[in-house]
Coordinates of C-alpha atoms and ligand atoms in Angstrom, one line a residue:
M1 CA 12.5 -18.4 61.3
N2 CA 14.2 -21.5 60.0
K3 CA 17.7 -20.5 58.7
N4 CA 17.2 -22.2 55.3
F5 CA 13.9 -20.5 54.9
Q6 CA 15.5 -17.2 55.9
D7 CA 18.2 -17.6 53.3
F8 CA 15.6 -18.6 50.7
T9 CA 13.6 -15.4 51.4
I10 CA 16.7 -13.2 51.1
V11 CA 17.7 -14.8 47.8
L12 CA 14.1 -14.5 46.5
A13 CA 13.9 -10.8 47.6
T14 CA 17.2 -10.0 45.9
L15 CA 16.1 -11.8 42.8
V16 CA 12.8 -9.8 42.7
M17 CA 14.7 -6.6 43.2
I18 CA 17.2 -7.3 40.4
L19 CA 14.4 -8.4 38.1
S20 CA 12.2 -5.4 38.9
T21 CA 15.1 -2.9 38.6
G22 CA 16.0 -4.5 35.3
C23 CA 12.4 -4.1 34.1
S24 CA 11.9 -0.6 35.2
E25 CA 15.3 0.4 33.8
K26 CA 14.3 -1.1 30.5
K27 CA 11.0 0.8 30.7
A28 CA 12.8 4.0 31.6
V29 CA 15.1 3.7 28.6
E30 CA 12.1 2.8 26.3
K31 CA 10.3 5.8 27.7
L32 CA 13.1 8.1 26.7
K33 CA 12.5 7.2 23.1
P34 CA 10.0 9.7 21.8
N35 CA 7.0 8.6 19.8
I36 CA 7.0 9.9 16.2
V37 CA 3.8 11.0 14.4
L38 CA 4.2 12.0 10.8
I39 CA 1.0 13.7 9.6
Y40 CA 1.5 13.6 5.8
V41 CA -1.2 15.2 3.8
D42 CA -1.8 15.2 0.1
D43 CA -1.4 18.0 -2.4
L44 CA -1.4 20.7 0.2
G45 CA 0.5 23.9 -0.8
Y46 CA 2.8 26.1 1.2
G47 CA 0.2 28.8 1.2
D48 CA -2.7 26.5 2.2
I49 CA -2.3 27.0 6.0
G50 CA -3.2 30.1 8.0
V51 CA 0.3 30.8 9.3
N52 CA 1.6 30.9 5.7
G53 CA -1.1 33.3 4.5
A54 CA -4.2 31.2 3.7
T55 CA -7.2 33.5 3.3
G56 CA -10.1 31.3 2.1
V57 CA -9.9 28.8 4.9
E58 CA -8.9 28.7 8.6
T59 CA -6.5 26.1 9.9
P60 CA -6.5 26.8 13.7
N61 CA -5.0 23.4 14.7
I62 CA -2.1 23.6 12.3
D63 CA -1.5 27.2 13.1
R64 CA -1.4 26.4 16.8
M65 CA 1.2 23.7 16.2
A66 CA 3.2 26.2 14.1
T67 CA 3.0 28.9 16.7
L68 CA 3.9 26.6 19.6
G69 CA 6.4 24.7 17.5
L70 CA 8.6 25.3 14.5
N71 CA 7.3 26.6 11.1
F72 CA 9.7 25.8 8.2
H73 CA 9.9 28.1 5.1
D74 CA 12.3 26.2 2.9
A75 CA 11.5 22.5 3.6
H76 CA 10.8 20.3 0.6
C77 CA 9.4 17.0 -0.4
S78 CA 11.7 15.3 -2.8
A79 CA 9.4 15.3 -5.8
S80 CA 6.4 17.2 -7.2
T81 CA 4.2 14.1 -7.3
C82 CA 3.1 11.6 -4.8
T83 CA 4.7 8.2 -5.5
P84 CA 8.3 9.5 -6.0
S85 CA 7.9 11.7 -2.9
R86 CA 6.7 9.0 -0.7
Y87 CA 9.2 6.5 -2.0
S88 CA 12.0 8.9 -1.1
L89 CA 10.5 9.6 2.3
L90 CA 10.2 5.9 3.3
T91 CA 13.5 4.7 1.7
G92 CA 15.9 7.6 2.0
S93 CA 16.6 7.1 -1.7
Y94 CA 15.8 9.3 -4.6
A95 CA 12.9 8.0 -6.7
F96 CA 14.8 8.2 -10.0
R97 CA 17.0 5.4 -8.7
R98 CA 13.9 3.2 -8.9
N99 CA 12.4 4.9 -12.0
A100 CA 9.5 5.8 -9.8
A101 CA 6.5 7.6 -11.4
I102 CA 2.9 8.1 -10.4
L103 CA 1.7 4.5 -10.1
P104 CA -1.6 3.0 -11.3
G105 CA -3.7 1.3 -8.6
D106 CA -2.7 -2.2 -9.6
A107 CA 1.1 -1.7 -9.7
P108 CA 3.4 -4.0 -7.8
L109 CA 5.2 -2.9 -4.6
L110 CA 7.8 -0.3 -5.5
I111 CA 9.9 -0.6 -2.3
D112 CA 12.4 -3.4 -2.1
P113 CA 11.4 -5.3 1.0
S114 CA 14.9 -6.8 1.4
K115 CA 16.2 -3.3 2.2
E116 CA 15.8 -1.4 5.5
T117 CA 13.2 1.4 5.3
L118 CA 12.4 4.3 7.6
P119 CA 9.7 2.2 9.4
S120 CA 11.8 -1.0 9.6
M121 CA 14.7 1.0 11.0
L122 CA 12.3 2.3 13.7
Q123 CA 11.1 -1.3 14.3
N124 CA 14.7 -2.3 14.9
A125 CA 14.9 0.6 17.4
G126 CA 12.0 -0.9 19.4
Y127 CA 9.1 1.0 17.8
K128 CA 5.7 -0.2 17.0
T129 CA 4.9 1.2 13.5
A130 CA 1.7 2.0 11.6
V131 CA 0.6 3.5 8.3
V132 CA -2.9 4.8 8.1
G133 CA -4.2 6.5 4.9
K134 CA -2.9 6.9 1.4
W135 CA -0.2 4.4 0.3
H136 CA 0.4 4.8 -3.5
L137 CA 3.6 2.7 -3.5
G138 CA 2.2 -0.4 -5.2
L139 CA 1.2 -3.7 -3.6
G140 CA 2.1 -7.3 -4.2
M141 CA 4.1 -8.8 -7.1
G142 CA 2.8 -9.0 -10.6
K143 CA -1.0 -9.0 -11.0
V144 CA -2.5 -8.6 -7.5
D145 CA -5.3 -11.0 -6.4
W146 CA -7.3 -8.6 -4.2
N147 CA -9.2 -11.5 -2.6
K148 CA -6.2 -13.1 -0.9
E149 CA -3.5 -11.8 1.3
I150 CA -1.8 -9.1 -0.7
T151 CA 1.9 -9.6 -0.2
P152 CA 4.5 -8.0 -0.2
G153 CA 2.8 -4.9 1.2
A154 CA 3.1 -2.4 4.0
K155 CA 3.9 -5.1 6.5
E156 CA 6.9 -6.4 4.5
V157 CA 8.5 -2.9 4.4
G158 CA 8.2 -2.3 8.1
F159 CA 4.7 -1.5 9.2
D160 CA 3.3 -3.6 12.1
Y161 CA -0.1 -2.2 11.4
S162 CA -1.6 -0.8 8.2
Y163 CA -4.9 0.6 7.1
I164 CA -4.4 2.0 3.6
I165 CA -6.0 3.4 0.5
P166 CA -4.0 1.3 -1.9
A167 CA -3.3 4.0 -4.5
T168 CA -5.2 7.3 -4.6
P169 CA -8.8 8.3 -3.9
D170 CA -9.4 8.8 -7.6
R171 CA -8.1 5.3 -8.6
V172 CA -9.6 1.9 -8.2
P173 CA -9.8 -0.3 -6.2
C174 CA -12.0 1.8 -3.9
V175 CA -11.5 -0.3 -0.8
F176 CA -9.2 -0.1 2.3
V177 CA -6.5 -2.7 2.8
E178 CA -6.0 -3.6 6.4
N179 CA -2.9 -5.6 7.3
N180 CA -2.5 -6.8 3.7
K181 CA -6.2 -7.8 3.3
V182 CA -9.1 -6.0 1.8
A183 CA -11.1 -4.8 4.8
G184 CA -14.7 -6.0 4.9
L185 CA -14.5 -8.1 1.8
D186 CA -17.1 -10.8 1.1
L187 CA -15.3 -13.6 -0.7
N188 CA -18.5 -14.4 -2.6
D189 CA -18.2 -11.1 -4.3
P190 CA -14.6 -11.1 -5.4
I191 CA -12.8 -7.9 -6.5
E192 CA -11.1 -7.5 -9.8
V193 CA -9.2 -4.5 -11.1
D194 CA -8.2 -3.5 -14.6
Y195 CA -6.8 -0.3 -15.9
Q196 CA -7.7 -1.0 -19.5
N197 CA -11.0 -2.9 -19.8
D198 CA -14.3 -2.4 -18.2
Y199 CA -16.0 -5.4 -16.6
G200 CA -19.4 -3.8 -17.1
E201 CA -20.6 -4.5 -13.6
Y202 CA -20.5 -1.0 -12.2
P203 CA -21.6 2.0 -14.3
T204 CA -19.0 4.3 -15.8
G205 CA -18.8 8.1 -15.8
I206 CA -18.6 8.1 -19.6
E207 CA -21.9 6.4 -20.0
H208 CA -23.7 7.5 -16.8
S209 CA -22.8 11.1 -16.1
D210 CA -26.4 11.4 -14.6
L211 CA -25.2 9.2 -11.6
L212 CA -22.3 11.5 -10.7
K213 CA -22.0 13.7 -7.6
I214 CA -19.1 15.5 -9.3
K215 CA -18.2 15.9 -13.0
A216 CA -14.9 14.5 -14.1
D217 CA -12.5 14.6 -17.1
R218 CA -12.0 11.7 -19.4
Q219 CA -9.3 10.0 -17.4
H220 CA -11.4 10.1 -14.3
S221 CA -14.6 8.8 -16.0
C222 CA -14.2 5.0 -15.5
T223 CA -15.9 2.9 -12.8
I224 CA -18.4 4.9 -10.6
I225 CA -18.1 4.1 -6.9
N226 CA -20.1 6.2 -4.4
G227 CA -21.3 8.5 -7.1
V228 CA -17.7 9.4 -8.2
S229 CA -16.1 8.1 -11.4
R230 CA -12.5 7.0 -11.0
I231 CA -9.4 6.2 -13.0
G232 CA -9.5 2.5 -13.9
Y233 CA -12.2 -0.2 -13.7
M234 CA -13.2 -2.6 -10.9
K235 CA -15.8 -5.2 -10.2
G236 CA -17.1 -6.9 -7.0
G237 CA -16.2 -6.0 -3.4
K238 CA -19.5 -4.3 -2.7
S239 CA -19.3 -4.9 1.1
A240 CA -15.8 -3.4 1.2
L241 CA -16.3 -0.2 -0.9
W242 CA -15.3 3.0 0.8
V243 CA -17.4 6.1 1.2
D244 CA -15.2 9.1 0.4
E245 CA -17.1 11.5 2.8
N246 CA -16.1 9.2 5.7
F247 CA -12.3 9.2 5.0
G248 CA -11.5 11.7 7.7
K249 CA -13.6 10.0 10.3
V250 CA -12.5 6.5 9.6
L251 CA -8.8 7.2 9.2
T252 CA -8.6 9.4 12.3
Q253 CA -10.3 6.7 14.3
K254 CA -7.8 4.0 13.0
A255 CA -4.9 6.3 13.8
S256 CA -6.3 7.1 17.2
D257 CA -6.8 3.4 18.0
F258 CA -3.2 2.7 17.1
I259 CA -2.0 5.5 19.4
I260 CA -4.2 4.3 22.3
E261 CA -3.1 0.6 21.9
N262 CA 0.6 1.6 21.9
K263 CA 0.6 4.4 24.4
D264 CA 2.9 2.6 26.8
Q265 CA 5.7 2.0 24.3
P266 CA 7.5 4.0 21.6
F267 CA 5.5 4.2 18.4
F268 CA 5.7 5.6 14.9
L269 CA 2.6 6.6 13.1
Y270 CA 2.6 7.6 9.4
F271 CA -0.8 9.3 9.2
S272 CA -1.2 9.8 5.5
L273 CA -4.5 11.7 5.2
P274 CA -5.8 11.7 1.6
N275 CA -7.1 15.4 2.0
I276 CA -6.8 17.4 -0.2
H277 CA -6.3 15.2 -3.2
V278 CA -9.1 14.8 -5.7
P279 CA -12.0 13.9 -5.5
R280 CA -12.5 16.4 -2.6
M281 CA -15.4 15.0 -0.7
P282 CA -15.4 16.2 2.9
D283 CA -17.9 15.1 5.5
A284 CA -21.1 17.1 5.5
V285 CA -19.9 18.8 8.8
F286 CA -17.2 20.6 6.8
V287 CA -19.2 21.6 3.7
G288 CA -19.3 25.4 3.6
K289 CA -16.6 25.8 6.3
S290 CA -14.4 27.6 3.8
S291 CA -15.2 30.2 1.1
M292 CA -13.5 28.1 -1.5
G293 CA -15.8 25.2 -2.0
P294 CA -14.7 21.5 -1.7
R295 CA -11.0 22.2 -1.9
G296 CA -11.1 24.6 1.0
D297 CA -13.6 22.5 3.0
D298 CA -11.3 19.5 2.6
I299 CA -8.5 21.6 4.1
A300 CA -10.8 22.5 7.0
E301 CA -11.5 18.8 7.5
M302 CA -7.8 17.9 7.3
D303 CA -7.0 20.6 10.0
F304 CA -9.7 19.2 12.2
C305 CA -8.3 15.6 11.9
T306 CA -4.9 16.9 12.7
G307 CA -6.3 18.6 15.8
K308 CA -7.9 15.4 16.9
I309 CA -4.6 13.6 16.9
I310 CA -2.9 16.4 18.8
S311 CA -5.7 16.4 21.4
L312 CA -5.5 12.7 21.8
L313 CA -1.7 12.9 22.5
E314 CA -2.5 15.6 25.1
E315 CA -5.2 13.5 26.7
L316 CA -2.9 10.6 27.0
K317 CA -0.2 12.8 28.3
L318 CA 2.1 11.8 25.4
D319 CA 2.4 15.2 23.9
K320 CA 5.7 16.0 25.6
N321 CA 7.2 12.7 24.5
T322 CA 6.0 12.8 20.9
L323 CA 7.7 14.4 17.9
V324 CA 5.0 15.5 15.5
I325 CA 5.9 16.4 11.9
F326 CA 3.3 17.9 9.7
S327 CA 3.9 18.2 5.9
S328 CA 2.6 17.4 2.4
D329 CA 3.7 15.2 -0.4
N330 CA 3.8 17.7 -3.3
G331 CA 2.6 21.1 -4.3
P332 CA -1.0 22.3 -4.7
I333 CA -3.2 21.9 -7.7
L334 CA -6.7 23.4 -8.3
N335 CA -8.1 21.4 -11.2
D336 CA -6.8 17.8 -11.1
G337 CA -9.6 16.0 -13.0
Y338 CA -12.9 16.9 -11.2
D339 CA -15.0 19.9 -11.7
D340 CA -15.2 21.0 -8.0
D341 CA -15.0 24.8 -8.5
A342 CA -11.5 25.0 -7.0
V343 CA -10.6 27.6 -9.7
Q344 CA -13.8 29.5 -9.7
M345 CA -14.0 29.8 -5.9
L346 CA -10.4 30.6 -5.1
G347 CA -10.8 34.2 -4.3
N348 CA -7.6 35.9 -3.0
H349 CA -6.2 32.6 -1.6
N350 CA -2.9 31.6 -3.0
P351 CA -2.2 27.9 -2.5
A352 CA 1.4 28.2 -3.4
G353 CA 2.1 31.3 -1.3
P354 CA 4.7 33.5 -2.9
Y355 CA 6.2 30.7 -5.0
K356 CA 5.8 29.9 -8.7
G357 CA 4.4 26.6 -9.9
A358 CA 2.2 23.9 -8.5
K359 CA 2.0 20.1 -8.2
Y360 CA 3.9 18.5 -11.1
S361 CA 6.2 21.6 -11.4
A362 CA 9.9 22.0 -11.2
F363 CA 9.4 25.5 -9.9
E364 CA 9.5 26.0 -6.1
A365 CA 5.8 25.5 -5.4
G366 CA 6.1 21.9 -6.6
T367 CA 8.2 20.8 -3.6
R368 CA 8.4 23.6 -1.1
M369 CA 6.0 22.3 1.5
P370 CA 4.0 23.6 4.4
T371 CA 6.1 22.0 7.2
V372 CA 5.6 22.2 10.9
V373 CA 7.5 20.4 13.7
Y374 CA 5.7 20.2 17.1
W375 CA 7.2 18.8 20.2
P376 CA 6.3 20.8 23.3
G377 CA 9.1 21.2 25.8
T378 CA 11.7 20.0 23.4
V379 CA 11.3 22.0 20.2
Q380 CA 11.3 25.8 20.9
P381 CA 8.7 27.9 19.2
G382 CA 10.0 29.8 16.1
S383 CA 10.6 29.5 12.4
S384 CA 13.3 28.1 10.3
H385 CA 14.7 28.9 6.9
A386 CA 17.0 25.9 6.8
L387 CA 17.0 24.2 3.4
L388 CA 15.6 20.7 4.1
S389 CA 14.4 17.7 2.2
Q390 CA 12.1 15.0 3.4
V391 CA 14.5 12.4 2.0
D392 CA 16.6 13.2 5.1
L393 CA 13.9 12.3 7.7
Y394 CA 15.2 8.7 7.5
A395 CA 18.8 9.5 8.6
S396 CA 17.7 12.3 10.9
L397 CA 15.1 10.1 12.8
A398 CA 17.7 7.3 12.9
S399 CA 20.0 9.7 14.7
L400 CA 17.1 10.7 17.0
V401 CA 16.5 7.1 18.1
G402 CA 20.2 6.2 18.3
K403 CA 20.3 3.9 15.2
K404 CA 22.8 3.7 12.4
V405 CA 21.4 3.6 8.9
S406 CA 22.1 0.1 7.6
D407 CA 24.7 -0.4 4.9
G408 CA 23.2 -0.2 1.5
S409 CA 20.0 1.6 2.7
A410 CA 19.0 5.2 2.4
P411 CA 21.9 6.3 0.1
D412 CA 20.6 9.9 -0.3
S413 CA 19.5 10.6 3.2
E414 CA 21.5 13.0 5.3
N415 CA 21.3 13.5 9.1
H416 CA 19.9 17.0 9.7
L417 CA 18.3 16.3 13.0
D418 CA 19.5 19.5 14.6
A419 CA 17.9 21.6 11.9
W420 CA 14.6 19.6 12.0
L421 CA 14.5 20.2 15.8
G422 CA 15.4 23.9 15.4
K423 CA 18.7 23.6 17.2
N424 CA 20.3 25.2 14.2
Q425 CA 19.3 26.5 10.8
I426 CA 22.0 24.7 8.9
G427 CA 20.3 22.6 6.3
R428 CA 21.4 21.0 3.2
K429 CA 24.2 22.5 1.0
I430 CA 22.7 20.8 -2.0
M431 CA 19.2 19.6 -2.6
L432 CA 17.7 17.6 -5.5
E433 CA 14.1 18.0 -6.6
E434 CA 12.4 15.6 -9.0
A435 CA 9.6 16.9 -11.3
F436 CA 9.6 15.2 -14.8
T437 CA 13.1 16.7 -14.9
F438 CA 15.6 17.5 -12.2
A439 CA 16.1 20.7 -10.3
L440 CA 18.9 21.5 -7.8
R441 CA 19.1 24.0 -5.0
M442 CA 22.5 25.3 -3.8
G443 CA 21.8 28.0 -1.2
D444 CA 19.6 30.5 -3.0
W445 CA 20.6 29.2 -6.5
K446 CA 18.1 27.1 -8.3
L447 CA 19.0 25.1 -11.4
I448 CA 16.3 23.4 -13.6
A449 CA 17.8 20.9 -16.0
P450 CA 16.5 20.8 -19.6
Q451 CA 13.7 18.2 -20.0
T452 CA 14.8 15.0 -21.5
S453 CA 11.3 13.5 -22.2
V454 CA 8.2 14.8 -23.8
T455 CA 5.7 16.5 -21.4
P456 CA 2.7 14.1 -21.0
D457 CA -0.5 15.3 -22.8
W458 CA -2.5 15.3 -19.6
L459 CA 0.0 17.6 -18.0
I460 CA 0.0 20.1 -20.9
N461 CA -3.8 20.5 -20.5
K462 CA -3.5 21.3 -16.7
D463 CA -2.7 24.9 -16.8
V464 CA 0.4 24.3 -14.6
E465 CA 3.6 26.2 -14.9
T466 CA 5.7 23.1 -15.1
G467 CA 9.1 24.6 -15.4
L468 CA 9.8 22.2 -18.2
S469 CA 11.9 23.6 -21.0
N470 CA 14.5 22.6 -23.5
D471 CA 16.8 25.2 -22.1
V472 CA 18.7 25.1 -18.9
Q473 CA 17.4 27.5 -16.3
L474 CA 19.2 29.2 -13.4
Y475 CA 17.4 31.4 -10.9
N476 CA 18.7 33.3 -7.9
L477 CA 15.9 33.0 -5.3
K478 CA 17.4 35.7 -3.1
D479 CA 16.4 38.5 -5.4
D480 CA 13.9 36.5 -7.5
I481 CA 11.7 34.3 -5.3
G482 CA 9.2 34.0 -8.2
E483 CA 11.7 32.4 -10.6
T484 CA 11.1 35.0 -13.3
Q485 CA 14.7 35.8 -14.5
N486 CA 16.7 33.0 -16.1
V487 CA 20.2 34.2 -15.3
Q488 CA 22.1 31.2 -16.7
E489 CA 24.1 33.3 -19.2
M490 CA 25.2 35.8 -16.5
Y491 CA 26.6 33.2 -14.1
P492 CA 28.4 30.5 -16.2
D493 CA 30.6 29.4 -13.3
T494 CA 27.7 28.8 -10.9
L495 CA 25.8 27.1 -13.8
Y496 CA 28.7 24.8 -14.6
R497 CA 29.3 23.9 -10.9
M498 CA 25.6 23.0 -10.3
Q499 CA 25.4 21.0 -13.6
S500 CA 28.5 19.0 -12.5
I501 CA 27.0 18.4 -9.0
L502 CA 23.7 17.2 -10.6
T503 CA 25.6 14.8 -12.9
E504 CA 27.4 13.5 -9.9
I505 CA 24.2 12.8 -7.9
L506 CA 22.6 11.2 -10.9
N507 CA 25.5 8.9 -11.4
K508 CA 26.1 8.0 -7.8
Ligands
LIG601 C1 -2.5 12.0 -12.4 C2 -4.0 12.2 -12.4 C3 -4.3 13.1 -11.2 C4 -3.8 12.5 -10.0 C5 -2.3 12.3 -10.1 C6 -1.7 11.6 -8.9 C7 -4.9 12.2 -14.7 C8 -5.2 13.1 -15.9 N1 -4.4 12.9 -13.6 O1 -2.2 11.1 -13.5 O2 -5.7 13.3 -11.1 O3 -4.5 11.4 -9.6 O4 -2.1 11.4 -11.2 O5 -1.6 12.5 -7.9 O6 -5.1 11.0 -14.7 S1 -0.6 12.2 -6.7 O7 -0.8 13.2 -5.8 O8 -1.0 10.9 -6.2 O9 0.7 12.2 -7.4
LIG602 CA1 0.0 14.1 -3.8

């Protein structure tokens, strides 16, 4: 062989070797980063899953994850309603810092897109990110034009892919938004949304109760879409309207597509199933699966969808490299605006488990969530009593992927990765809960601050033990898990200490 040619081949071979080693090393490093799937369901109570004592419905898929993984008994969402909870989860910042309350369906984006978020932190760590399901964090700026690109939206706060229910299933607009555009919209039939005035194009529940699949209260009696009257009015968008009964199928498919497309690289999926928020309209396959009517059937559907995602991870051989976190955004509620027999058909089932309160409540059931962490081979089976808050997932997951939380972001998020993975049971020393007032946990002590605003009328009528009172409340959960004895007068030092800590957090 000619000497020059020989030299050339050696150089070329070395180059190929260096390049390919570089590539495979990069691949190996990327492979080490686990995928993260957060299955975040809506209004599911601590007692609504089999392993925590559910009686009226079976949840075999979640139970399996809890048995082979870690079942948490003192893990909390940060607020007893959706928007504040989700805001804290995605920003690592308490919702009161942003005055966040339950948003209408035409509210502007609540999250500041100039700040790092949980998904954008993961993007910076090399993850592909997606949100599929309920959003409820506002979209756009000012009045949204639903017929154009809706920006800023999920994309601007760190999601590469999004397929979302803009607000809640009981609020207009009843369309999915995919990557900042209404999916399936015909521009010749533009959408408009108004929370005060009816356009008169679609019937309303008030005037046409004969058209309803399910009876609703006054607030939920505006525009009828798919036989269900909603909060708020809309017109247009006929080709884009969702069918509630298909939520589970459609969203699980979108979530699965994202996993399949990204199986060769680290991904983060925020799978935000709308079950079991009202209106509870499961697919026909699940009707009658529980003894509790639509609320139980919707739990059965949610469990099935969860199982589908786990099976897919197993099929793709991703299960050992995927951290799955299952939880809910606030406590359970039976009657939340629609007459679906949730109260009448409850039987012995206790959605809140042994805890007092519900969704909207400052008592434990408002934020103490069914929480399961599943990561076969890495997280050992067991249960944990660590006091944890979802506001900490940001800093904890940053630690998992080797990232520092950026300056100025996630001010309230603490790194408790070891507790989330069951390596220890040391959780938070202090934990804030938001629920139309503030509550604070310090070990087994629970403080509920006096309410500072008037309880909304719609909440008074809900038959919920809100925990709202003009007096300060102090409970010792160790002896009084049901928060029945206000012991504030007996423990003035503890009371004073917790009140000072609360003031400090609120003024931080
Ligand atoms: C309330 C609705 C309730 C539900 C809730 C939001 C009324 C009377 N009630 O205002 O039905 O939609 O908002 O739920 O309108 S959450 O899970 O998204 O926080
Ligand atoms: Ca909710």
